[in-house]
mmCIF file with all atom_site columns, C-alpha atoms in Angstrom:
data_model
loop_
_atom_site.group_PDB
_atom_site.id
_atom_site.type_symbol
_atom_site.label_atom_id
_atom_site.label_alt_id
_atom_site.label_comp_id
_atom_site.label_asym_id
_atom_site.label_entity_id
_atom_site.label_seq_id
_atom_site.pdbx_PDB_ins_code
_atom_site.Cartn_x
_atom_site.Cartn_y
_atom_site.Cartn_z
_atom_site.occupancy
_atom_site.B_iso_or_equiv
_atom_site.pdbx_formal_charge
_atom_site.auth_seq_id
_atom_site.auth_comp_id
_atom_site.auth_asym_id
_atom_site.auth_atom_id
_atom_site.pdbx_PDB_model_num
ATOM 1   C CA . MET A 1 1   ? 0.000   0.000  0.000   1.00 38.00 ? 1   MET A CA 1
ATOM 2   C CA . ASN A 1 2   ? 1.320   3.443  -0.841  1.00 49.00 ? 2   ASN A CA 1
ATOM 3   C CA . ARG A 1 3   ? 1.005   6.630  1.179   1.00 54.00 ? 3   ARG A CA 1
ATOM 4   C CA . LEU A 1 4   ? -1.945  7.970  -0.835  1.00 56.00 ? 4   LEU A CA 1
ATOM 5   C CA . TYR A 1 5   ? -4.402  6.384  1.601   1.00 58.00 ? 5   TYR A CA 1
ATOM 6   C CA . LEU A 1 6   ? -3.765  9.433  3.792   1.00 58.00 ? 6   LEU A CA 1
ATOM 7   C CA . LEU A 1 7   ? -5.530  11.592 1.221   1.00 63.00 ? 7   LEU A CA 1
ATOM 8   C CA . GLY A 1 8   ? -8.668  9.479  1.627   1.00 64.00 ? 8   GLY A CA 1
ATOM 9   C CA . ALA A 1 9   ? -8.666  10.260 5.324   1.00 65.00 ? 9   ALA A CA 1
ATOM 10  C CA . SER A 1 10  ? -8.594  13.974 4.541   1.00 72.00 ? 10  SER A CA 1
ATOM 11  C CA . LEU A 1 11  ? -11.997 13.700 2.844   1.00 80.00 ? 11  LEU A CA 1
ATOM 12  C CA . VAL A 1 12  ? -13.753 13.236 6.189   1.00 81.00 ? 12  VAL A CA 1
ATOM 13  C CA . PRO A 1 13  ? -13.759 16.939 7.192   1.00 83.00 ? 13  PRO A CA 1
ATOM 14  C CA . LEU A 1 14  ? -14.632 17.926 3.640   1.00 84.00 ? 14  LEU A CA 1
ATOM 15  C CA . LEU A 1 15  ? -17.717 15.730 3.494   1.00 86.00 ? 15  LEU A CA 1
ATOM 16  C CA . GLY A 1 16  ? -18.896 16.087 7.062   1.00 87.00 ? 16  GLY A CA 1
ATOM 17  C CA . ALA A 1 17  ? -18.340 19.761 7.762   1.00 88.00 ? 17  ALA A CA 1
ATOM 18  C CA . THR A 1 18  ? -19.652 21.475 4.632   1.00 89.00 ? 18  THR A CA 1
ATOM 19  C CA . ARG A 1 19  ? -23.423 21.388 5.150   1.00 91.00 ? 19  ARG A CA 1
ATOM 20  C CA . THR A 1 20  ? -23.691 25.147 4.682   1.00 93.00 ? 20  THR A CA 1
ATOM 21  C CA . LEU A 1 21  ? -21.574 27.815 3.056   1.00 94.00 ? 21  LEU A CA 1
ATOM 22  C CA . SER A 1 22  ? -20.499 29.263 6.415   1.00 95.00 ? 22  SER A CA 1
ATOM 23  C CA . GLU A 1 23  ? -19.336 25.832 7.607   1.00 94.00 ? 23  GLU A CA 1
ATOM 24  C CA . GLY A 1 24  ? -17.461 25.318 4.339   1.00 94.00 ? 24  GLY A CA 1
ATOM 25  C CA . VAL A 1 25  ? -15.703 28.679 4.665   1.00 95.00 ? 25  VAL A CA 1
ATOM 26  C CA . THR A 1 26  ? -14.794 27.960 8.282   1.00 95.00 ? 26  THR A CA 1
ATOM 27  C CA . ILE A 1 27  ? -13.426 24.459 7.709   1.00 95.00 ? 27  ILE A CA 1
ATOM 28  C CA . GLY A 1 28  ? -11.519 25.675 4.629   1.00 94.00 ? 28  GLY A CA 1
ATOM 29  C CA . ALA A 1 29  ? -9.981  28.553 6.592   1.00 95.00 ? 29  ALA A CA 1
ATOM 30  C CA . CYS A 1 30  ? -9.068  26.195 9.446   1.00 95.00 ? 30  CYS A CA 1
ATOM 31  C CA . ALA A 1 31  ? -7.425  23.814 6.970   1.00 93.00 ? 31  ALA A CA 1
ATOM 32  C CA . ALA A 1 32  ? -5.454  26.619 5.339   1.00 94.00 ? 32  ALA A CA 1
ATOM 33  C CA . LEU A 1 33  ? -4.322  27.939 8.715   1.00 95.00 ? 33  LEU A CA 1
ATOM 34  C CA . MET A 1 34  ? -3.339  24.545 10.108  1.00 95.00 ? 34  MET A CA 1
ATOM 35  C CA . ASN A 1 35  ? -1.516  23.392 6.960   1.00 93.00 ? 35  ASN A CA 1
ATOM 36  C CA . SER A 1 36  ? 0.462   26.595 6.561   1.00 93.00 ? 36  SER A CA 1
ATOM 37  C CA . LEU A 1 37  ? 1.375   26.902 10.248  1.00 95.00 ? 37  LEU A CA 1
ATOM 38  C CA . HIS A 1 38  ? 2.332   23.226 10.432  1.00 94.00 ? 38  HIS A CA 1
ATOM 39  C CA . GLN A 1 39  ? 4.685   23.493 7.473   1.00 92.00 ? 39  GLN A CA 1
ATOM 40  C CA . LEU A 1 40  ? 6.056   26.857 8.597   1.00 92.00 ? 40  LEU A CA 1
ATOM 41  C CA . LEU A 1 41  ? 6.847   25.701 12.138  1.00 93.00 ? 41  LEU A CA 1
ATOM 42  C CA . LEU A 1 42  ? 8.337   22.373 11.048  1.00 91.00 ? 42  LEU A CA 1
ATOM 43  C CA . ALA A 1 43  ? 10.575  23.834 8.327   1.00 88.00 ? 43  ALA A CA 1
ATOM 44  C CA . PRO A 1 44  ? 13.545  24.498 10.651  1.00 90.00 ? 44  PRO A CA 1
ATOM 45  C CA . LEU A 1 45  ? 13.220  21.047 12.238  1.00 89.00 ? 45  LEU A CA 1
ATOM 46  C CA . ARG A 1 46  ? 13.054  19.053 9.010   1.00 85.00 ? 46  ARG A CA 1
ATOM 47  C CA . GLN A 1 47  ? 16.823  18.714 8.535   1.00 85.00 ? 47  GLN A CA 1
ATOM 48  C CA . ARG A 1 48  ? 17.828  18.664 12.194  1.00 89.00 ? 48  ARG A CA 1
ATOM 49  C CA . LEU A 1 49  ? 15.731  15.841 13.615  1.00 88.00 ? 49  LEU A CA 1
ATOM 50  C CA . ALA A 1 50  ? 15.846  12.121 12.967  1.00 86.00 ? 50  ALA A CA 1
ATOM 51  C CA . SER A 1 51  ? 12.849  10.567 11.270  1.00 85.00 ? 51  SER A CA 1
ATOM 52  C CA . TRP A 1 52  ? 11.189  9.279  14.451  1.00 89.00 ? 52  TRP A CA 1
ATOM 53  C CA . ALA A 1 53  ? 11.793  12.547 16.329  1.00 92.00 ? 53  ALA A CA 1
ATOM 54  C CA . TYR A 1 54  ? 10.432  14.515 13.382  1.00 91.00 ? 54  TYR A CA 1
ATOM 55  C CA . VAL A 1 55  ? 7.228   12.457 13.413  1.00 90.00 ? 55  VAL A CA 1
ATOM 56  C CA . VAL A 1 56  ? 6.815   12.967 17.167  1.00 92.00 ? 56  VAL A CA 1
ATOM 57  C CA . ALA A 1 57  ? 7.418   16.714 16.813  1.00 93.00 ? 57  ALA A CA 1
ATOM 58  C CA . SER A 1 58  ? 4.941   16.853 13.953  1.00 93.00 ? 58  SER A CA 1
ATOM 59  C CA . LEU A 1 59  ? 2.257   15.045 15.947  1.00 93.00 ? 59  LEU A CA 1
ATOM 60  C CA . LEU A 1 60  ? 2.771   17.233 19.014  1.00 95.00 ? 60  LEU A CA 1
ATOM 61  C CA . LEU A 1 61  ? 2.620   20.369 16.913  1.00 95.00 ? 61  LEU A CA 1
ATOM 62  C CA . LEU A 1 62  ? -0.541  19.185 15.178  1.00 95.00 ? 62  LEU A CA 1
ATOM 63  C CA . ALA A 1 63  ? -2.204  18.412 18.496  1.00 95.00 ? 63  ALA A CA 1
ATOM 64  C CA . ALA A 1 64  ? -1.362  21.883 19.761  1.00 96.00 ? 64  ALA A CA 1
ATOM 65  C CA . LEU A 1 65  ? -2.611  23.524 16.554  1.00 96.00 ? 65  LEU A CA 1
ATOM 66  C CA . ALA A 1 66  ? -5.866  21.556 16.590  1.00 96.00 ? 66  ALA A CA 1
ATOM 67  C CA . CYS A 1 67  ? -6.494  22.509 20.226  1.00 96.00 ? 67  CYS A CA 1
ATOM 68  C CA . CYS A 1 68  ? -5.806  26.171 19.486  1.00 96.00 ? 68  CYS A CA 1
ATOM 69  C CA . VAL A 1 69  ? -8.116  26.161 16.457  1.00 96.00 ? 69  VAL A CA 1
ATOM 70  C CA . GLN A 1 70  ? -10.934 24.499 18.385  1.00 96.00 ? 70  GLN A CA 1
ATOM 71  C CA . LEU A 1 71  ? -10.516 26.854 21.347  1.00 96.00 ? 71  LEU A CA 1
ATOM 72  C CA . ALA A 1 72  ? -10.509 29.880 19.023  1.00 97.00 ? 72  ALA A CA 1
ATOM 73  C CA . LEU A 1 73  ? -13.670 28.636 17.307  1.00 96.00 ? 73  LEU A CA 1
ATOM 74  C CA . ARG A 1 74  ? -15.367 28.097 20.658  1.00 96.00 ? 74  ARG A CA 1
ATOM 75  C CA . ALA A 1 75  ? -14.310 31.536 21.865  1.00 97.00 ? 75  ALA A CA 1
ATOM 76  C CA . TRP A 1 76  ? -15.372 33.569 18.833  1.00 96.00 ? 76  TRP A CA 1
ATOM 77  C CA . LEU A 1 77  ? -17.814 31.427 16.820  1.00 95.00 ? 77  LEU A CA 1
ATOM 78  C CA . LEU A 1 78  ? -19.557 29.176 19.321  1.00 95.00 ? 78  LEU A CA 1
ATOM 79  C CA . PRO A 1 79  ? -22.647 28.196 17.247  1.00 95.00 ? 79  PRO A CA 1
ATOM 80  C CA . LEU A 1 80  ? -20.437 27.374 14.276  1.00 94.00 ? 80  LEU A CA 1
ATOM 81  C CA . ALA A 1 81  ? -17.975 25.496 16.495  1.00 94.00 ? 81  ALA A CA 1
ATOM 82  C CA . LEU A 1 82  ? -20.813 23.372 17.868  1.00 95.00 ? 82  LEU A CA 1
ATOM 83  C CA . ALA A 1 83  ? -22.052 22.662 14.330  1.00 93.00 ? 83  ALA A CA 1
ATOM 84  C CA . LEU A 1 84  ? -18.563 21.626 13.176  1.00 93.00 ? 84  LEU A CA 1
ATOM 85  C CA . GLY A 1 85  ? -17.989 19.336 16.139  1.00 92.00 ? 85  GLY A CA 1
ATOM 86  C CA . HIS A 1 86  ? -14.672 17.491 16.014  1.00 91.00 ? 86  HIS A CA 1
ATOM 87  C CA . TYR A 1 87  ? -14.040 18.005 12.297  1.00 92.00 ? 87  TYR A CA 1
ATOM 88  C CA . PRO A 1 88  ? -11.379 20.710 12.818  1.00 92.00 ? 88  PRO A CA 1
ATOM 89  C CA . ALA A 1 89  ? -9.349  18.174 14.823  1.00 92.00 ? 89  ALA A CA 1
ATOM 90  C CA . LEU A 1 90  ? -9.536  15.734 11.904  1.00 91.00 ? 90  LEU A CA 1
ATOM 91  C CA . LEU A 1 91  ? -7.681  18.255 9.777   1.00 92.00 ? 91  LEU A CA 1
ATOM 92  C CA . CYS A 1 92  ? -4.543  16.887 11.432  1.00 91.00 ? 92  CYS A CA 1
ATOM 93  C CA . LEU A 1 93  ? -4.754  13.897 9.098   1.00 87.00 ? 93  LEU A CA 1
ATOM 94  C CA . GLN A 1 94  ? -4.749  16.231 6.141   1.00 87.00 ? 94  GLN A CA 1
ATOM 95  C CA . CYS A 1 95  ? -1.702  18.042 7.496   1.00 90.00 ? 95  CYS A CA 1
ATOM 96  C CA . LEU A 1 96  ? 0.123   14.721 7.945   1.00 87.00 ? 96  LEU A CA 1
ATOM 97  C CA . ALA A 1 97  ? -0.793  13.677 4.409   1.00 84.00 ? 97  ALA A CA 1
ATOM 98  C CA . ALA A 1 98  ? 0.491   16.952 3.002   1.00 84.00 ? 98  ALA A CA 1
ATOM 99  C CA . ASP A 1 99  ? 3.704   16.655 5.014   1.00 85.00 ? 99  ASP A CA 1
ATOM 100 C CA . HIS A 1 100 ? 4.439   13.108 3.836   1.00 81.00 ? 100 HIS A CA 1
ATOM 101 C CA . LEU A 1 101 ? 3.355   13.492 0.224   1.00 79.00 ? 101 LEU A CA 1
ATOM 102 C CA . LEU A 1 102 ? 4.909   16.825 -0.680  1.00 78.00 ? 102 LEU A CA 1
ATOM 103 C CA . PRO A 1 103 ? 8.432   16.586 -2.075  1.00 74.00 ? 103 PRO A CA 1
ATOM 104 C CA . ASN A 1 104 ? 11.129  18.825 -0.627  1.00 77.00 ? 104 ASN A CA 1
ATOM 105 C CA . PRO A 1 105 ? 11.736  20.918 -3.758  1.00 78.00 ? 105 PRO A CA 1
ATOM 106 C CA . ARG A 1 106 ? 8.809   23.227 -4.587  1.00 79.00 ? 106 ARG A CA 1
ATOM 107 C CA . ARG A 1 107 ? 7.071   22.274 -1.338  1.00 81.00 ? 107 ARG A CA 1
ATOM 108 C CA . TRP A 1 108 ? 5.498   25.674 -0.750  1.00 86.00 ? 108 TRP A CA 1
ATOM 109 C CA . ARG A 1 109 ? 4.147   26.029 -4.272  1.00 88.00 ? 109 ARG A CA 1
ATOM 110 C CA . LEU A 1 110 ? 2.469   22.623 -4.135  1.00 84.00 ? 110 LEU A CA 1
ATOM 111 C CA . LEU A 1 111 ? 1.166   23.275 -0.619  1.00 86.00 ? 111 LEU A CA 1
ATOM 112 C CA . SER A 1 112 ? -0.370  26.582 -1.657  1.00 89.00 ? 112 SER A CA 1
ATOM 113 C CA . ARG A 1 113 ? -2.047  24.930 -4.661  1.00 88.00 ? 113 ARG A CA 1
ATOM 114 C CA . PHE A 1 114 ? -3.353  22.138 -2.438  1.00 85.00 ? 114 PHE A CA 1
ATOM 115 C CA . VAL A 1 115 ? -4.694  24.534 0.198   1.00 89.00 ? 115 VAL A CA 1
ATOM 116 C CA . CYS A 1 116 ? -6.341  26.774 -2.413  1.00 91.00 ? 116 CYS A CA 1
ATOM 117 C CA . ALA A 1 117 ? -7.934  23.767 -4.122  1.00 87.00 ? 117 ALA A CA 1
ATOM 118 C CA . PHE A 1 118 ? -9.223  22.432 -0.807  1.00 88.00 ? 118 PHE A CA 1
ATOM 119 C CA . PHE A 1 119 ? -10.611 25.844 0.151   1.00 93.00 ? 119 PHE A CA 1
ATOM 120 C CA . ALA A 1 120 ? -12.333 26.214 -3.225  1.00 91.00 ? 120 ALA A CA 1
ATOM 121 C CA . THR A 1 121 ? -13.790 22.710 -2.910  1.00 88.00 ? 121 THR A CA 1
ATOM 122 C CA . CYS A 1 122 ? -15.098 23.527 0.571   1.00 91.00 ? 122 CYS A CA 1
ATOM 123 C CA . LEU A 1 123 ? -16.727 26.690 -0.744  1.00 93.00 ? 123 LEU A CA 1
ATOM 124 C CA . LEU A 1 124 ? -18.264 24.994 -3.758  1.00 90.00 ? 124 LEU A CA 1
ATOM 125 C CA . LEU A 1 125 ? -19.453 21.965 -1.839  1.00 90.00 ? 125 LEU A CA 1
ATOM 126 C CA . GLY A 1 126 ? -20.864 24.042 1.022   1.00 92.00 ? 126 GLY A CA 1
ATOM 127 C CA . ALA A 1 127 ? -22.730 26.420 -1.289  1.00 94.00 ? 127 ALA A CA 1
ATOM 128 C CA . SER A 1 128 ? -24.165 23.667 -3.468  1.00 92.00 ? 128 SER A CA 1
ATOM 129 C CA . ARG A 1 129 ? -25.208 21.532 -0.481  1.00 92.00 ? 129 ARG A CA 1
ATOM 130 C CA . GLN A 1 130 ? -26.922 24.467 1.171   1.00 94.00 ? 130 GLN A CA 1
ATOM 131 C CA . TRP A 1 131 ? -28.701 25.415 -2.046  1.00 94.00 ? 131 TRP A CA 1
ATOM 132 C CA . LEU A 1 132 ? -29.825 21.850 -2.740  1.00 92.00 ? 132 LEU A CA 1
ATOM 133 C CA . ALA A 1 133 ? -31.072 21.353 0.822   1.00 93.00 ? 133 ALA A CA 1
ATOM 134 C CA . GLU A 1 134 ? -32.835 24.680 1.318   1.00 93.00 ? 134 GLU A CA 1
ATOM 135 C CA . VAL A 1 135 ? -33.939 25.856 -2.125  1.00 93.00 ? 135 VAL A CA 1
ATOM 136 C CA . ALA A 1 136 ? -34.357 22.625 -4.084  1.00 92.00 ? 136 ALA A CA 1
ATOM 137 C CA . GLY A 1 137 ? -35.722 20.698 -1.095  1.00 90.00 ? 137 GLY A CA 1
ATOM 138 C CA . LEU A 1 138 ? -33.349 17.762 -1.508  1.00 90.00 ? 138 LEU A CA 1
ATOM 139 C CA . HIS A 1 139 ? -32.720 16.611 2.085   1.00 89.00 ? 139 HIS A CA 1
ATOM 140 C CA . LEU A 1 140 ? -30.102 14.045 1.014   1.00 90.00 ? 140 LEU A CA 1
ATOM 141 C CA . ALA A 1 141 ? -27.716 16.889 0.146   1.00 90.00 ? 141 ALA A CA 1
ATOM 142 C CA . SER A 1 142 ? -27.438 17.898 3.791   1.00 89.00 ? 142 SER A CA 1
ATOM 143 C CA . LEU A 1 143 ? -26.311 14.388 4.835   1.00 89.00 ? 143 LEU A CA 1
ATOM 144 C CA . ALA A 1 144 ? -22.834 12.884 4.404   1.00 86.00 ? 144 ALA A CA 1
ATOM 145 C CA . PRO A 1 145 ? -23.860 10.350 1.676   1.00 89.00 ? 145 PRO A CA 1
ATOM 146 C CA . GLY A 1 146 ? -25.340 13.214 -0.302  1.00 89.00 ? 146 GLY A CA 1
ATOM 147 C CA . ALA A 1 147 ? -22.079 15.096 0.064   1.00 89.00 ? 147 ALA A CA 1
ATOM 148 C CA . LEU A 1 148 ? -20.186 12.115 -1.316  1.00 88.00 ? 148 LEU A CA 1
ATOM 149 C CA . LEU A 1 149 ? -22.541 11.898 -4.289  1.00 90.00 ? 149 LEU A CA 1
ATOM 150 C CA . LEU A 1 150 ? -22.305 15.634 -4.885  1.00 88.00 ? 150 LEU A CA 1
ATOM 151 C CA . LEU A 1 151 ? -18.503 15.535 -4.679  1.00 85.00 ? 151 LEU A CA 1
ATOM 152 C CA . GLY A 1 152 ? -18.495 12.742 -7.260  1.00 88.00 ? 152 GLY A CA 1
ATOM 153 C CA . LEU A 1 153 ? -20.701 14.825 -9.552  1.00 89.00 ? 153 LEU A CA 1
ATOM 154 C CA . LEU A 1 154 ? -18.452 17.858 -9.127  1.00 84.00 ? 154 LEU A CA 1
ATOM 155 C CA . LEU A 1 155 ? -15.362 15.763 -9.939  1.00 83.00 ? 155 LEU A CA 1
ATOM 156 C CA . ALA A 1 156 ? -17.099 14.318 -12.994 1.00 87.00 ? 156 ALA A CA 1
ATOM 157 C CA . LEU A 1 157 ? -17.967 17.849 -14.142 1.00 87.00 ? 157 LEU A CA 1
ATOM 158 C CA . TYR A 1 158 ? -14.362 18.932 -13.615 1.00 83.00 ? 158 TYR A CA 1
ATOM 159 C CA . ASN A 1 159 ? -13.066 15.960 -15.617 1.00 83.00 ? 159 ASN A CA 1
ATOM 160 C CA . ARG A 1 160 ? -15.556 16.723 -18.373 1.00 86.00 ? 160 ARG A CA 1
ATOM 161 C CA . LEU A 1 161 ? -14.529 20.380 -18.580 1.00 88.00 ? 161 LEU A CA 1
ATOM 162 C CA . HIS A 1 162 ? -10.771 19.692 -18.363 1.00 82.00 ? 162 HIS A CA 1
ATOM 163 C CA . PRO A 1 163 ? -10.103 16.564 -20.432 1.00 76.00 ? 163 PRO A CA 1
ATOM 164 C CA . GLY A 1 164 ? -6.582  15.275 -20.302 1.00 74.00 ? 164 GLY A CA 1
ATOM 165 C CA . PRO A 1 165 ? -4.811  12.890 -22.621 1.00 73.00 ? 165 PRO A CA 1
ATOM 166 C CA . ALA A 1 166 ? -5.923  9.309  -22.133 1.00 61.00 ? 166 ALA A CA 1
ATOM 167 C CA . HIS A 1 167 ? -3.405  6.659  -21.173 1.00 63.00 ? 167 HIS A CA 1
ATOM 168 C CA . PRO A 1 168 ? -2.472  4.518  -24.210 1.00 60.00 ? 168 PRO A CA 1
ATOM 169 C CA . ARG A 1 169 ? -3.744  1.340  -22.513 1.00 62.00 ? 169 ARG A CA 1
ATOM 170 C CA . ARG A 1 170 ? -7.146  2.919  -21.932 1.00 58.00 ? 170 ARG A CA 1
ATOM 171 C CA . GLN A 1 171 ? -7.675  4.249  -25.452 1.00 57.00 ? 171 GLN A CA 1
ATOM 172 C CA . GLY A 1 172 ? -10.121 2.287  -27.488 1.00 57.00 ? 172 GLY A CA 1
ATOM 173 C CA . THR A 1 173 ? -9.338  0.784  -30.869 1.00 57.00 ? 173 THR A CA 1
ATOM 174 C CA . LEU A 1 174 ? -11.620 0.410  -33.834 1.00 53.00 ? 174 LEU A CA 1
#
């Protein structure tokens, strides 16, 4: 098994915490803040620590960041913090996935693209789920299975609008 299974774990906050546009904005901002602070604070330690010490430092830093984010949400946005539940703490998995999957050269450029794409997906998914649940009357959109179906439809639309070259093994022959 490769390390890409960590990206599947980062879908949990995306699907569970984007019932409305305000929740999508909040979870996207929390993800951007946690990812950027995690990478920024671990940059000086990356070359100085052994692999096991680096993992321990990363986990301790992520625990501290998740606690600070949840305490800040409870202090300033209590109704939204109660609606989000424990999803901001699950952003730690996304930070670990980004830390392990990003290569050392061009790390910041790829991280910024990843964070911007995640934030845009949170916005789009939150807005469309709120519209489908409130305006169109489709109650399934406000539940997690509806979010998974809607995310699949959005990815299919993206693939339709941005076609890439097909792999030679997957091209059909006449």
